[in-house]
XYZ file of N, CA and C in Angstrom:
198
model
N -18.386 17.615 17.998
C -17.426 18.193 17.239
C -15.907 18.068 17.402
N -14.811 17.461 16.002
C -13.857 17.366 16.315
C -12.643 18.594 15.882
N -11.658 18.323 16.862
C -10.915 19.068 16.142
C -9.574 18.298 15.541
N -9.316 18.846 14.087
C -8.160 18.287 13.537
C -6.868 18.774 13.777
N -5.916 17.841 13.896
C -4.750 18.594 14.207
C -3.727 18.111 12.400
N -3.170 18.998 12.145
C -2.333 18.548 11.199
C -1.267 18.461 11.609
N -0.322 17.227 11.234
C 0.893 16.488 12.223
C 2.255 17.228 11.343
N 3.425 17.654 12.298
C 4.431 18.102 11.653
C 5.226 16.529 12.021
N 6.067 16.391 10.600
C 6.518 15.155 10.927
C 8.048 14.696 9.472
N 9.019 13.968 10.261
C 10.436 13.466 9.019
C 9.805 12.039 9.205
N 8.558 11.782 8.490
C 8.165 10.614 7.845
C 8.406 9.065 8.738
N 8.602 9.618 10.157
C 9.069 8.707 11.225
C 8.518 8.566 12.570
N 8.536 9.874 12.772
C 8.291 10.437 13.960
C 7.592 11.861 13.733
N 6.431 12.141 14.825
C 5.772 13.728 14.769
C 6.648 14.330 15.324
N 6.977 15.590 15.144
C 7.486 16.632 15.864
C 7.212 16.977 16.984
N 7.720 17.571 17.952
C 7.236 18.232 19.300
C 5.999 19.459 19.197
N 5.986 19.901 18.001
C 5.130 20.711 18.022
C 3.636 20.194 17.735
N 3.940 18.817 17.148
C 2.331 18.351 16.919
C 2.148 18.344 18.530
N 2.843 17.615 19.115
C 2.690 17.127 20.657
C 1.846 18.452 21.713
N 2.519 19.685 20.978
C 2.094 21.005 21.798
C 0.706 20.857 21.056
N 0.317 20.875 20.010
C -0.915 21.212 19.446
C -2.026 20.265 19.884
N -1.576 19.042 20.205
C -2.521 18.141 20.641
C -2.810 18.297 22.323
N -1.805 19.109 22.791
C -2.220 18.972 24.669
C -2.965 20.230 24.414
N -3.099 21.396 23.358
C -3.482 22.607 23.418
C -5.284 22.212 22.870
N -5.573 21.155 21.784
C -6.719 20.715 21.319
C -7.687 20.147 22.520
N -6.731 19.538 23.417
C -6.959 19.001 24.641
C -8.077 19.505 25.249
N -7.544 20.895 25.754
C -8.105 21.729 26.410
C -9.207 22.099 26.253
N -9.458 22.319 24.863
C -11.263 22.282 24.030
C -12.024 21.098 24.313
N -11.620 19.880 24.431
C -12.242 18.976 25.188
C -13.175 18.409 24.236
N -13.164 18.892 22.697
C -13.495 17.739 21.967
C -12.880 16.310 21.523
N -13.246 15.698 20.088
C -12.376 14.381 20.342
C -11.080 14.972 19.389
N -9.774 14.353 19.466
C -8.807 15.056 18.514
C -8.343 14.040 17.447
N -8.728 14.459 16.376
C -8.152 14.026 15.025
C -6.880 14.191 14.482
N -5.735 13.641 14.276
C -4.859 13.848 13.841
C -4.629 13.363 12.075
N -4.176 14.556 11.318
C -3.715 14.300 9.806
C -2.519 13.856 9.408
N -1.866 12.916 9.166
C -0.501 12.463 8.294
C -0.395 13.043 7.330
N -0.156 13.579 6.348
C 0.022 13.842 5.519
C 1.717 13.772 5.077
N 1.762 12.982 3.528
C 3.226 12.798 3.602
C 3.578 11.533 2.379
N 4.670 11.078 1.869
C 4.743 9.748 1.397
C 5.733 9.332 2.250
N 5.583 7.986 1.982
C 6.229 6.830 2.631
C 5.565 7.522 4.530
N 4.406 7.643 5.091
C 4.481 8.178 6.406
C 3.696 7.504 7.453
N 4.113 6.384 6.981
C 2.961 5.182 7.814
C 3.397 5.156 9.082
N 4.773 5.261 9.560
C 5.183 5.285 10.747
C 5.436 6.561 11.521
N 5.079 7.534 10.844
C 4.576 8.754 11.670
C 3.297 8.991 12.159
N 2.440 7.655 11.191
C 1.039 7.909 11.292
C 1.097 6.964 12.999
N 1.884 5.727 12.657
C 1.576 4.936 13.697
C 2.153 5.694 15.244
N 3.422 6.702 14.971
C 3.081 7.529 16.085
C 2.554 8.358 16.483
N 1.731 8.793 15.773
C 0.347 9.600 16.192
C -0.281 9.134 16.772
N -1.028 7.808 16.380
C -2.058 7.100 17.218
C -1.713 6.636 18.745
N -0.172 7.274 19.251
C -0.033 6.499 20.122
C 0.154 7.544 20.949
N -0.104 9.121 20.398
C -0.219 10.396 21.775
C -1.862 9.862 22.430
N -1.544 10.339 23.346
C -2.731 10.786 24.454
C -3.036 11.516 23.840
N -4.783 11.086 24.049
C -6.128 11.344 23.840
C -6.243 11.708 22.525
N -5.506 11.379 21.541
C -5.873 10.958 19.954
C -6.789 10.241 19.968
N -7.950 10.221 19.002
C -9.288 9.517 19.240
C -8.785 8.752 17.670
N -8.258 9.793 16.463
C -8.242 8.879 15.157
C -6.987 9.629 14.280
N -6.628 9.175 13.840
C -5.648 9.279 12.499
C -5.788 9.208 11.499
N -5.723 9.849 10.613
C -6.053 10.270 9.375
C -4.691 9.935 8.548
N -4.585 8.909 7.487
C -2.986 9.205 6.655
C -3.364 9.314 5.138
N -2.594 10.305 4.773
C -2.482 10.488 3.534
C -1.352 10.768 2.845
N -0.922 9.430 2.057
C 0.155 9.146 2.225
C 0.185 8.684 0.415
N 1.121 9.266 -0.288
C 1.483 9.420 -1.847
C 2.620 10.016 -2.411
N 3.154 9.654 -3.396
C 4.194 10.233 -3.379
C 4.698 11.963 -3.645
N 3.579 12.375 -4.337
C 3.340 14.071 -5.179
C 3.747 14.761 -2.985
N 2.997 14.096 -1.919
C 2.852 14.308 -0.870
C 4.238 14.366 0.121
N 5.254 13.817 -0.444
C 6.481 14.031 0.040
C 7.205 15.155 -0.234
């Protein structure tokens, strides 16, 4: 079973709260997936993929998510 972390971001980078949540999720021992939702959030998704312990990044990118 995986843990889903919903990323807090500014479309370019993930915020510290997301890093803290990933660190907490790692203590559960499950795979960690991160959802990045927003408009033009590709940079944030790439940043999320670099977080240690993150297995998968899901990107929902649409103007209405801005």
